[in-house]
Coordinates of C-alpha atoms in Angstrom, one line a residue:
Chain N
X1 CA 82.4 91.1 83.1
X2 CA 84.2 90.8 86.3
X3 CA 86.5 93.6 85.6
X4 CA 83.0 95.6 84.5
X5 CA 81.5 95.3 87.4
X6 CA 84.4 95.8 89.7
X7 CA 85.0 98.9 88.1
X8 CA 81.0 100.4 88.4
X9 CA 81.3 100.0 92.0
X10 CA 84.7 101.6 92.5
X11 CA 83.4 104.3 90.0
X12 CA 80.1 104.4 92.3
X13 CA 81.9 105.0 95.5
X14 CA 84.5 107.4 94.0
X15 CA 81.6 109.9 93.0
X16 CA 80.5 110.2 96.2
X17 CA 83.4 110.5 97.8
X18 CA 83.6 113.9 95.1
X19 CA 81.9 116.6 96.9
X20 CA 81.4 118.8 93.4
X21 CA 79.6 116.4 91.6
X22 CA 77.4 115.2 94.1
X23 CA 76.1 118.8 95.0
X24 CA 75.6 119.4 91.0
X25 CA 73.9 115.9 90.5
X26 CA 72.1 115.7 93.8
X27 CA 71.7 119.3 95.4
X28 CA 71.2 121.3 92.1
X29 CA 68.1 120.2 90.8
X30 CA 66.6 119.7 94.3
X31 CA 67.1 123.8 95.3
X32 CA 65.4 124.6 92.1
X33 CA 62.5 122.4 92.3
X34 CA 61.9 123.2 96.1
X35 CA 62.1 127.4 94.8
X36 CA 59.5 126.9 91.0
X37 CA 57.1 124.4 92.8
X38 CA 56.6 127.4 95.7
X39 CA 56.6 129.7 92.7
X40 CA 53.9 128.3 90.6
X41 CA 52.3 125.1 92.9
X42 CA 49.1 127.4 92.8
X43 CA 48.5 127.9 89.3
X44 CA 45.8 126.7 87.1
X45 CA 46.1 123.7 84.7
X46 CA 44.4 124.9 82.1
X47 CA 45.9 128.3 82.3
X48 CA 47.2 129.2 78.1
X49 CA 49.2 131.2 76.4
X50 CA 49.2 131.3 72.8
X51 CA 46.7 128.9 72.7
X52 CA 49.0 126.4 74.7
X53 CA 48.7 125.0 78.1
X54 CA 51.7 126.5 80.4
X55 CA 52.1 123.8 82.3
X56 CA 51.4 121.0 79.6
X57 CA 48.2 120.9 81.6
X58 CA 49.9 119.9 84.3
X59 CA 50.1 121.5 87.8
X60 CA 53.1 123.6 87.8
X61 CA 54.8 122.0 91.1
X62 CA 53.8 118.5 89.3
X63 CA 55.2 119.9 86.1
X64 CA 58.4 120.9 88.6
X65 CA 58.5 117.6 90.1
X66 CA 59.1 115.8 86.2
X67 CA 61.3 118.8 85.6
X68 CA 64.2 118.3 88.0
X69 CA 63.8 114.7 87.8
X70 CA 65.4 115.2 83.7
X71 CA 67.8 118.1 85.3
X72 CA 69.3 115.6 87.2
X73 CA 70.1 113.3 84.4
X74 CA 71.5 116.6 82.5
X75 CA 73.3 117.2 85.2
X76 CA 75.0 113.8 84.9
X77 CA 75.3 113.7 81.6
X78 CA 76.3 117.5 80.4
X79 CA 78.4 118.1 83.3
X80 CA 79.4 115.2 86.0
X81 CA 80.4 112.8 82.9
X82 CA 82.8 114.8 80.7
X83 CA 84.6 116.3 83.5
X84 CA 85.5 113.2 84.7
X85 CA 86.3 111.9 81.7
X86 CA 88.3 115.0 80.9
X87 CA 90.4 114.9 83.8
X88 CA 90.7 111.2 83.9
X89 CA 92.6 111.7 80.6
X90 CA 94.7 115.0 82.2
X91 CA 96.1 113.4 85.2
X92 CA 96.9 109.6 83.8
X93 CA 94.3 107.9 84.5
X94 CA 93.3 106.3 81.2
X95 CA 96.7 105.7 80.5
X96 CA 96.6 103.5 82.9
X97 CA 93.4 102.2 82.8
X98 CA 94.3 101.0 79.2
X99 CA 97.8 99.8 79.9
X100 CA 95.5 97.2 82.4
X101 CA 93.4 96.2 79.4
X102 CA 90.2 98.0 80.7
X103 CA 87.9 97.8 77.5
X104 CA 85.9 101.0 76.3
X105 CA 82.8 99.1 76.6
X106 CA 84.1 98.5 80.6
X107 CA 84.6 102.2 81.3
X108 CA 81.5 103.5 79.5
X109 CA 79.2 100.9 81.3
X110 CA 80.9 101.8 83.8
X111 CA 79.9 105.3 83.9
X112 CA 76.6 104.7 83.2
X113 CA 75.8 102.7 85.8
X114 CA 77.2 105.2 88.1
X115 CA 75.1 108.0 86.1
X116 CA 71.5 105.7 86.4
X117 CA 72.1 105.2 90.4
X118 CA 73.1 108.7 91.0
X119 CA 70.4 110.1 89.0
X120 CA 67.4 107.8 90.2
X121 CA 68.5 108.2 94.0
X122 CA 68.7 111.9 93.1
X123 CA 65.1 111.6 91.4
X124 CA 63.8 109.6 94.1
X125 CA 64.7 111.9 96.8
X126 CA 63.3 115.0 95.0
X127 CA 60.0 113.1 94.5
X128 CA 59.5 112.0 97.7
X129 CA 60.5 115.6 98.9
X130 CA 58.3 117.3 96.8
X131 CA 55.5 115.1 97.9
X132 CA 55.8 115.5 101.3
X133 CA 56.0 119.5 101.2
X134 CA 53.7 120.2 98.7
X135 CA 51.9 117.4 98.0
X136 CA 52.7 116.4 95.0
X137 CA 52.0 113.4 92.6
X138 CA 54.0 110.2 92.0
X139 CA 53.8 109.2 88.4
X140 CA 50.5 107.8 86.8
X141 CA 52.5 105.5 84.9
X142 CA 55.5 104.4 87.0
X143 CA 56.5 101.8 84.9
X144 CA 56.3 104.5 81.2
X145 CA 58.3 107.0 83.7
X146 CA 61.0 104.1 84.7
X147 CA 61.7 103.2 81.1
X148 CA 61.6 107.1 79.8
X149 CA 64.1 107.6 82.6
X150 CA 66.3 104.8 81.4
X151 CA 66.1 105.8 77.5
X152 CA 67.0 109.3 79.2
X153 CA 69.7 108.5 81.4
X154 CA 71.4 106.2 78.0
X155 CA 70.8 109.6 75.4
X156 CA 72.5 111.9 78.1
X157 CA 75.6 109.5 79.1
X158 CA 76.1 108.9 75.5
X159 CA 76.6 112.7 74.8
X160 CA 78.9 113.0 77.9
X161 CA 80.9 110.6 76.2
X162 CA 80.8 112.5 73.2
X163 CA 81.9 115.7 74.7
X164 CA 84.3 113.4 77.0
X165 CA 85.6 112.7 73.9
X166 CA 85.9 115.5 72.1
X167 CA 86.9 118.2 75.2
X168 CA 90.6 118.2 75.5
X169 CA 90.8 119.0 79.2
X170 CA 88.7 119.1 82.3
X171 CA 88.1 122.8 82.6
X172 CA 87.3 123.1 78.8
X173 CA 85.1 120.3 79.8
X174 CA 84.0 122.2 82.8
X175 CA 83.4 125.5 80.8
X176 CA 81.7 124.2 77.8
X177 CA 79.6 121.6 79.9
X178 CA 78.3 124.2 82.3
X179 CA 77.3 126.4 79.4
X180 CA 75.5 123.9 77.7
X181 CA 73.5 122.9 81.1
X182 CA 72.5 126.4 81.7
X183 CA 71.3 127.4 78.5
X184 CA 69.5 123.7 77.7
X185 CA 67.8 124.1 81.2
X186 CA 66.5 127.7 80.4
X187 CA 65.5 126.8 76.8
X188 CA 64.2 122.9 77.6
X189 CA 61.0 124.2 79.8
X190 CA 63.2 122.7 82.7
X191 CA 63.4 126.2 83.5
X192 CA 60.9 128.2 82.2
X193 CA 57.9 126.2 80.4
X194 CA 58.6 126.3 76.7
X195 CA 55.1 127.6 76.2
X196 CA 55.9 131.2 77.5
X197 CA 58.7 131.4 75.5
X198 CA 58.7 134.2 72.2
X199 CA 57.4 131.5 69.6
X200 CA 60.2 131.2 67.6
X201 CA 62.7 130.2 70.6
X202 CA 60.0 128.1 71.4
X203 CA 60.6 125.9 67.9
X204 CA 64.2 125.7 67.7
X205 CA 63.9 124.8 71.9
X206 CA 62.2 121.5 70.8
X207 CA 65.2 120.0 68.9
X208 CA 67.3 119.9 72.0
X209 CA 67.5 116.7 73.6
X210 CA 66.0 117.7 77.0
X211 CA 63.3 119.2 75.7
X212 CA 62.3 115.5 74.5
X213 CA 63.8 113.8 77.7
X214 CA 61.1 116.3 79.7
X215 CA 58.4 115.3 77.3
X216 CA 59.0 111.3 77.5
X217 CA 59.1 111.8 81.5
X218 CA 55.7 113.9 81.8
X219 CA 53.6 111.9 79.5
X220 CA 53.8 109.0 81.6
X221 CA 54.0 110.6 84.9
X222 CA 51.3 113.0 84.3
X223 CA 48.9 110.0 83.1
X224 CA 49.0 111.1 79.2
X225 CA 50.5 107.8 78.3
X226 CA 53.5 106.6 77.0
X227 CA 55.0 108.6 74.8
X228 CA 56.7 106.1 72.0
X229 CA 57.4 109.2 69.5
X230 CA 60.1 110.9 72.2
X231 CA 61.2 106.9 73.4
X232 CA 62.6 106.6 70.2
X233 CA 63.6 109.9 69.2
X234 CA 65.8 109.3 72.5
X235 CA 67.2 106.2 71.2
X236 CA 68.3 108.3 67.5
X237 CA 69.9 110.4 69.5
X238 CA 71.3 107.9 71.8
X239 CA 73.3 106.1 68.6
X240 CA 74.1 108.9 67.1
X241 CA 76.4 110.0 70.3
X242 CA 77.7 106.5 70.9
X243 CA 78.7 105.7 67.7
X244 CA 81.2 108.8 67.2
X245 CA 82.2 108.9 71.2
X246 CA 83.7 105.7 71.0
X247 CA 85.4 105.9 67.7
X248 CA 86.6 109.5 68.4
X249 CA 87.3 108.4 72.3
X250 CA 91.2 109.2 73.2
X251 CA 93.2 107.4 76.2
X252 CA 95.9 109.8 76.3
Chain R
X1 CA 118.0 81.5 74.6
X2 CA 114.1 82.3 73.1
X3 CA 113.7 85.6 71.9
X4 CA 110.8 87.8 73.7
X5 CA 111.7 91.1 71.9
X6 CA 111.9 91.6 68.2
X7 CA 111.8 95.4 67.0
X8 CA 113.4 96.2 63.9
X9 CA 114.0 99.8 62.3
X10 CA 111.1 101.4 64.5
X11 CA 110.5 105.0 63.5
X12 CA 108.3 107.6 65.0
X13 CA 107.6 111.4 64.9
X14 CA 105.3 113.5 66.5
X15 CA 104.5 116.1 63.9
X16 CA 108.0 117.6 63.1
X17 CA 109.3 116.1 65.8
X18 CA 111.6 112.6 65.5
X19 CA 111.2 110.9 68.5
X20 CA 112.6 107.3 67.7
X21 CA 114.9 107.3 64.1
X22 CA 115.9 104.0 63.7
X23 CA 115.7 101.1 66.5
X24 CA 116.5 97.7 66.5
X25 CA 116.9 95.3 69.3
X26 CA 116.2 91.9 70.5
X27 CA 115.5 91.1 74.0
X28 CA 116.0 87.7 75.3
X29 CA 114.0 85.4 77.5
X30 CA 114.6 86.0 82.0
X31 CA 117.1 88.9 81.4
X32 CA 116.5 92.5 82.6
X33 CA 117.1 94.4 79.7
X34 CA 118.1 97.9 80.5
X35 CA 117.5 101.4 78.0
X36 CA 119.1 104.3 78.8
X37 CA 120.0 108.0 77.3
X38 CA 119.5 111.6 77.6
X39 CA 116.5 112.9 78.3
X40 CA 114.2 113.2 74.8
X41 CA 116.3 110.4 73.9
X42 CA 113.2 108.5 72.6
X43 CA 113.3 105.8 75.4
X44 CA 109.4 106.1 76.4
X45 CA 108.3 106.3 72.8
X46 CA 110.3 103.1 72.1
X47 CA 108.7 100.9 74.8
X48 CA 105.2 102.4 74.6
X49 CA 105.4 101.4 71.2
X50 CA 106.8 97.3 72.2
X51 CA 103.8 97.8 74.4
X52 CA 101.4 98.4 71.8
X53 CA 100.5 102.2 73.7
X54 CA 101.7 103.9 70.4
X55 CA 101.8 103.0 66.9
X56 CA 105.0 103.2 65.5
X57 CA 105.5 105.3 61.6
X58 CA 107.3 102.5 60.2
X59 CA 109.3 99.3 61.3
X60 CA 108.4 95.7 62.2
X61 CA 107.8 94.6 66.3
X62 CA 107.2 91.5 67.3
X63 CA 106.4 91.0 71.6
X64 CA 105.8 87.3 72.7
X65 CA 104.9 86.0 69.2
X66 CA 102.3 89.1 68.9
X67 CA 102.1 92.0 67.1
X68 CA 101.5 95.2 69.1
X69 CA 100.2 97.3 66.9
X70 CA 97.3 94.6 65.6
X71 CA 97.3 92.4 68.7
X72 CA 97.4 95.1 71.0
X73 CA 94.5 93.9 72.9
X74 CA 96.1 90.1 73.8
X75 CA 99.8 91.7 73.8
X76 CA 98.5 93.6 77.3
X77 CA 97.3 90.9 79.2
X78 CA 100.5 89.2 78.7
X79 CA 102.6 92.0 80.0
X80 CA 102.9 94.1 83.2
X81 CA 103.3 98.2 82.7
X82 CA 104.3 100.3 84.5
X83 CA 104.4 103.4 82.6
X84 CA 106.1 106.9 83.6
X85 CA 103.0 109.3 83.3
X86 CA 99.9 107.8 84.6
X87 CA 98.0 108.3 87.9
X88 CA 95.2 106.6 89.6
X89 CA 92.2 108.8 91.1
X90 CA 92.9 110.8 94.2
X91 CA 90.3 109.0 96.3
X92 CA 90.9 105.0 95.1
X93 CA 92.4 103.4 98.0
X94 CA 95.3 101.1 97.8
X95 CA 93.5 97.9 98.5
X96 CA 90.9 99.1 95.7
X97 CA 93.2 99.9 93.0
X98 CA 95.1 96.3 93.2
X99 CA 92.1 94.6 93.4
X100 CA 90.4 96.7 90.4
X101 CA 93.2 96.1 88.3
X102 CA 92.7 92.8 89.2
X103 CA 89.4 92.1 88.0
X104 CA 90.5 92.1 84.8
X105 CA 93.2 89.9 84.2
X106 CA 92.4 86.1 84.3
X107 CA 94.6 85.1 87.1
X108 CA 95.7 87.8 89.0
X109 CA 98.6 87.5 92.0
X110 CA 96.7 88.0 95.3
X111 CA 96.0 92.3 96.2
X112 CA 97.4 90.7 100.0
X113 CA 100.5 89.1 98.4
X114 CA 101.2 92.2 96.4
X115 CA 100.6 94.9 99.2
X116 CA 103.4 92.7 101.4
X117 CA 105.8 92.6 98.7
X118 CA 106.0 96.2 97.6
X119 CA 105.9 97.7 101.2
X120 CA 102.5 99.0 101.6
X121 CA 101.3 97.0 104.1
X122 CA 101.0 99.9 106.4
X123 CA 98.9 102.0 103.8
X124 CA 96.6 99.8 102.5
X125 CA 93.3 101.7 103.2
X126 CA 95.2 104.8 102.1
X127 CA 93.9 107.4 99.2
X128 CA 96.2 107.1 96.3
X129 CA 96.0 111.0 96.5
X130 CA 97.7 110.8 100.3
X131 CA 100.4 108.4 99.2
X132 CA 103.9 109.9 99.2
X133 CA 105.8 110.2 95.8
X134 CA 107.7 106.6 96.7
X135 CA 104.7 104.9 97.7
X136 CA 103.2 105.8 94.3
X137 CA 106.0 105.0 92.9
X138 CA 106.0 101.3 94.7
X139 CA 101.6 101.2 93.8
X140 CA 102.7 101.1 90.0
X141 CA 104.9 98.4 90.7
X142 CA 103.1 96.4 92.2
X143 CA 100.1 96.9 89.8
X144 CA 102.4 95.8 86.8
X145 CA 102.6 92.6 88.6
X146 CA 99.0 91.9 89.3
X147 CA 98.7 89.9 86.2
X148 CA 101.5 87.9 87.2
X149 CA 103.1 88.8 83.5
X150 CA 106.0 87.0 81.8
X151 CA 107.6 90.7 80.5
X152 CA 107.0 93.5 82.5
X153 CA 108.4 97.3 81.2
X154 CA 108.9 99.8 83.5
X155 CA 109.9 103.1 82.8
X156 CA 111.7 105.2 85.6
X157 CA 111.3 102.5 88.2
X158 CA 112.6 104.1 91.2
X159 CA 111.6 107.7 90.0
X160 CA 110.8 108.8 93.7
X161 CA 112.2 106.8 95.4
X162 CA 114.5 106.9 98.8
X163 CA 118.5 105.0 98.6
X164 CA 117.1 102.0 100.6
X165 CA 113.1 101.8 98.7
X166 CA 115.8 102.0 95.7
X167 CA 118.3 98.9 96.7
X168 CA 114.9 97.4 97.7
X169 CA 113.5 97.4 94.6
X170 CA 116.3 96.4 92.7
X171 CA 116.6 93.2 95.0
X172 CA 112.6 92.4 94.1
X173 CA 113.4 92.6 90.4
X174 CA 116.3 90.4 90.3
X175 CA 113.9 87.7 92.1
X176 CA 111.4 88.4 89.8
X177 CA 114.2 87.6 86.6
X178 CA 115.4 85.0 89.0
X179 CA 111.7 83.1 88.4
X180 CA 112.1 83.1 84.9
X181 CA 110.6 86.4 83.8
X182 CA 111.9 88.9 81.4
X183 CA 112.4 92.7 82.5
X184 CA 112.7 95.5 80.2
X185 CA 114.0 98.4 82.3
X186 CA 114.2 102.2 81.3
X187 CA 116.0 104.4 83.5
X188 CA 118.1 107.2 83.1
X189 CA 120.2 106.5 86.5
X190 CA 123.3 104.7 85.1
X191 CA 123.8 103.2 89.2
X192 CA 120.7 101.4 88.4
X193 CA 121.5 100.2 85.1
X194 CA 124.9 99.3 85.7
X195 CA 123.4 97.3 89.1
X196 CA 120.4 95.8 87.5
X197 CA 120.9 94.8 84.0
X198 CA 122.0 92.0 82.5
X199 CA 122.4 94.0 79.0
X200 CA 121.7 97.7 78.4
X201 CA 121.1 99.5 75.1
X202 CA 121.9 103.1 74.8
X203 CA 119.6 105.2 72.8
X204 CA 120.4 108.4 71.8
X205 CA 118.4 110.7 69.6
X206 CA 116.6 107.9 68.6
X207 CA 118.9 105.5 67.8
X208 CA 120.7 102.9 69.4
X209 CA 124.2 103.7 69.7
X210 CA 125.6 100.7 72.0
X211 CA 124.0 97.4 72.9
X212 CA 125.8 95.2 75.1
X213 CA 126.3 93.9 78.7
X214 CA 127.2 96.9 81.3
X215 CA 130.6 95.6 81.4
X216 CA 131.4 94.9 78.0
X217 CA 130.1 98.8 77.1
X218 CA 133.1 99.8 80.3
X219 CA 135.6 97.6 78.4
X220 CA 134.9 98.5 75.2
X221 CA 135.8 102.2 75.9
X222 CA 139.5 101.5 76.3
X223 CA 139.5 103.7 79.5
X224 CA 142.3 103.2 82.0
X225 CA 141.8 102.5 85.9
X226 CA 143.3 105.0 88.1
X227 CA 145.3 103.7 91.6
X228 CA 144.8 106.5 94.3
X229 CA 146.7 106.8 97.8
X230 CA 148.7 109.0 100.0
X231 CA 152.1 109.0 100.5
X232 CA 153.1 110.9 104.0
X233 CA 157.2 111.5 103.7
X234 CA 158.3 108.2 102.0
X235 CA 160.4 108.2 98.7
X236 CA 157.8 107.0 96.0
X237 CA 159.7 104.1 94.2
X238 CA 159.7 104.1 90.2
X239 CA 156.0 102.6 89.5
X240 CA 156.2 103.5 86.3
X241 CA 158.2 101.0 85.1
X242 CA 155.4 98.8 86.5
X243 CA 153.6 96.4 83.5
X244 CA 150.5 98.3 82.2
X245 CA 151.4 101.8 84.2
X246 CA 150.7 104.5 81.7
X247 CA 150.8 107.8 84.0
X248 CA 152.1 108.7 87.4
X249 CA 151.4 111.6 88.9
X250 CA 151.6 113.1 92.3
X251 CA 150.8 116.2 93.9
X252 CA 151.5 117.2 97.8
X253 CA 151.3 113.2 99.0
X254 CA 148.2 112.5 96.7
X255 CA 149.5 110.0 94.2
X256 CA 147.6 109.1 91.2
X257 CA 148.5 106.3 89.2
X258 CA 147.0 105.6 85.7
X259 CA 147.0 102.5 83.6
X260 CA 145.3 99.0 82.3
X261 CA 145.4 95.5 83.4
X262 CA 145.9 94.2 86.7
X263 CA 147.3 97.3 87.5
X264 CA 146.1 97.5 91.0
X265 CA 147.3 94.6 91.9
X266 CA 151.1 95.3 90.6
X267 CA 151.7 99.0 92.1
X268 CA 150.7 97.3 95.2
X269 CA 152.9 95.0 94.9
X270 CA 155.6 96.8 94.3
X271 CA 155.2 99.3 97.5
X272 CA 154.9 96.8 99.6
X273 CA 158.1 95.5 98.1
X274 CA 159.6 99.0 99.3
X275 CA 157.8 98.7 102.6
X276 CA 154.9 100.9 101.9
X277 CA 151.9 100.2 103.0
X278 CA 149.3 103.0 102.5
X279 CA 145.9 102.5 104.3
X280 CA 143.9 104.6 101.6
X281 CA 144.7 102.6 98.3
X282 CA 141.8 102.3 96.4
X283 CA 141.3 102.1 92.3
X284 CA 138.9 103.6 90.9
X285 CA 137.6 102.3 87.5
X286 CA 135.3 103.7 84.8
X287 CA 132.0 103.4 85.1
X288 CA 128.9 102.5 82.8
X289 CA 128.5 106.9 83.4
X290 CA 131.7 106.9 81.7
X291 CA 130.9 104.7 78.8
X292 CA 127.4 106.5 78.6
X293 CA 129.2 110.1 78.4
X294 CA 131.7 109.0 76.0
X295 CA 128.9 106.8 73.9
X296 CA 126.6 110.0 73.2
X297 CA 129.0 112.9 73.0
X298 CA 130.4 110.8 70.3
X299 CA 127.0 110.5 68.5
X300 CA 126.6 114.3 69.2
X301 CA 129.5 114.9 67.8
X302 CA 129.2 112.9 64.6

């Protein structure tokens, strides 16, 4: 536990002393948000298409807001995680992490500890940015938006320990990760809202995992309630990473 | 003399590749226990296997009583590593790194104690990534001592490191045998092993092909010393009628005198008996190199 701990706040102080992933976990999502609330902070709630709301009926720099709060945990999880894992594993650095007995359990905790604060500082920030710009809401149900967070924040450092485990190097880490961010944040109605896209996209869009991460986030924070269909589809998913990533999970 | 090492018949390949054959060898309680060879010898493979870091084809280990391929987890915390491709991140500091790797042992030596003794006092708030190659070199030391281990492996221990770091370091691991713990020591310098250890296997092509104190591999080779000096004008007396001279041979007033015993000690005897004194007599005898050359061209050869 000792070891645990000394290891998350090495790990925390480490990431900010990187200036790549703290601009993708921290200045990323906030550019965007800032740019699609200007964009669409005048529409109408109720405004359809298909005979769906756009925005979830939602105001679209509210809808924003929720938005960049799950890019940030993407972010963490699809690009800051394996990369780090990856090149931990190039240059040595497991090696010797598991020559010193660090446990699995130690270095994923790890990780995910420095995932949660990076992503709710980053979340925290935007919110209270947003707000004061453009007036934004805070969430309905801050206590439904904290534990959606959470659930969150566990799915998407799970599958950055999948692909940490199963990506060879950093930069195919790197590569794949970034391609799997961009197309996930166009297709998860972090970018575009999944109702304007060509109805077909639209159904295969909803088995990604953002796609639910967004939903679990609004529901609360938009005052539809707590969403316990997505909570636990997020925990599914959240096993079903873990499991493989630490039995496939490679020191050298 | 308790018996810290066990490793019988240890075989490994990687894909086609054989890295270890066939090892055996025992290593004994507060000795430094050297392994040398060629490079691709299957040195690294051997003790990343005692350390339980590989799992070995076939063959039976046995590390302080544990197993290391099913006791992997309890084998580690008994032993210090210090292993010769690894790295720390670029941005840990010095102080951090000791006192992470702390953290999870159960009674680690003091981060303080540890910067002292290895010579980074002066870098303590350092980035690993700024270190120079020797004070890397002296940060993986000093982190396979943190959990003040009984056996500590280290491969390539002065990889990096300047003459007097070197002699340094060698003088910290002979205290650290001194108090009673054991050392296993791969290197591919034969100064160092020949300095350091108290026996020394040689592993060649994945087999040991000699196992036995540096000296005793020098003897066993049957090389002759050779007795050099100068010799200005003076007559050189008959030397080879000297007990053990086997060869004399002089060129311009270089003379070169070969043979075994106390040889040294007789052909300057006998020139001072003739009144010569030369200034520049020296003997130079084979060296663990020598036995090391001889040792694995022979297996090459075979």
């Amino acid at each position: 536990m000792r070891g645990f701990l000394a290891l998350a706040w090495v790990e925390l102080k480490l990431f900010l002393r990187d200036a790549f992933a703290t601009v993708f976990a921290l200045a990323f999502p906030l550019i965007t948000l800032l740019l699609l609330a200007a964009v669409f902070g005048e529409s109408d709630p109720q405004e359809q298409v298909d005979g769906q709301f756009i925005f979830r009926g939602a105001h679209g720099d509210d809808y924003y807001v929720a938005a960049s709060v799950a890019l940030a945990i993407a972010a963490v999880g699809l690009l800051a995680l394996p990369v780090h894992l990856a090149s931990y594993r190039g240059e040595g650095v497991l090696r010797r992490f598991r020559a010193s007995s660090v446990p699995t359990w130690a270095l994923f905790g790890a990780q995910f500890v420095v995932g949660l604060s990076v992503a709710a500082f980053s979340s925290l920030l935007m919110t209270t940015i947003a707000w004061v710009i453009y007036g934004t809401s805070w969430p309905a149900a801050p206590l439904g938006v904290a534990v959606a967070f959470l659930l969150a924040m566990l799915c998407f450092t799970s599958l950055g320990f999948l692909l940490g485990a199963l990506l060879p190097t950093a930069r195919a880490a790197q590569g794949i990760g970034l391609l799997l961010f961009f197309t996930t944040y166009m297709l998860a109605g972090t970018g575009p809202p999944r109702a304007v896209l060509p109805s077909g996209v639209r159904d295969i869009s909803g088995i990604q995992p953002l796609a639910r991460v967004l939903i679990a986030i609004q529901d609360p924070w938009f005052g539809f309630g707590w969403n316990w269909q997505e909570l636990g589809l997020l925990a599914c998913i959240t096993i079903a990473a873990l499991a493989p990533a630490a039995l496939l999970f490679r020191w050298d | 003399m308790r018996t810290v090492i066990t490793a019988e018949h240890l075989h490994k390949e990687y894909g086609s590749t054989v890295a270890v054959a066939d090892v055996s060898l025992e290593v004994y309680e507060d000795e430094i226990f050297g392994i040398i060879g060629p490079n691709g010898a299957g040195k690294t493979t051997t003790v990343e296997c005692l350390q339980g870091l590989r799992t070995p084809d076939s063959g039976r280990m046995r590390v302080l009583g544990f197993d290391p391929v099913t006791q992997s987890g309890e084998l580690r915390k008994q032993i210090g590593s210090q292993l010769q491709q690894s790295a720390l991140p670029d941005r840990i500091r010095v102080r951090e790194a000791l006192d992470l790797f702390a953290a999870f042992t159960t009674h680690p030596i003091d981060s303080a104690t540890l910067i002292e003794q290895w010579g980074l006092a002066g870098r303590r708030n350092a980035a690993f990534g700024d270190l120079s190659g020797g004070q890397k070199q002296r940060l993986f030391i000093a982190l396979a001592f943190v959990n003040d281990p009984q056996l500590v492996f280290l491969d390539e221990l002065t990889q990096g490191l300047d003459p007097q770091a070197r002699r340094a370091t060698w003088g910290l691991i002979r205290e650290i045998r001194d108090r009673g713990k054991t050392v296993v020591l791969v290197t591919h310098l034969m100064e160092e092993a020949e300095a350091l250890c108290d026996r020394v296997a040689i592993i060649d092509r994945g087999r040991v092909v000699a196992l036995d104190t540096p000296q005793g591999l020098i003897a066993g080779l049957d090389v002759p010393v050779t007795v050099h000096f100068s010799l200005a004008e003076q007559e050189l007396p008959d030397l080879s009628a000297v007990a053990g001279v086997q060869r004399v041979g002089r060129s311009g007033n270089r003379v070169e005198v070969q043979g075994t015993g106390p040889v040294l000690a007789l052909v300057a005897a006998e020139l001072v008996a003739h009144g010569i004194a030369p200034a520049d007599l020296r003997v130079e005898r084979p060296t663990l190199e020598d036995a090391f050359i001889a040792l694995t061209s022979r297996s090459k050869r075979e």
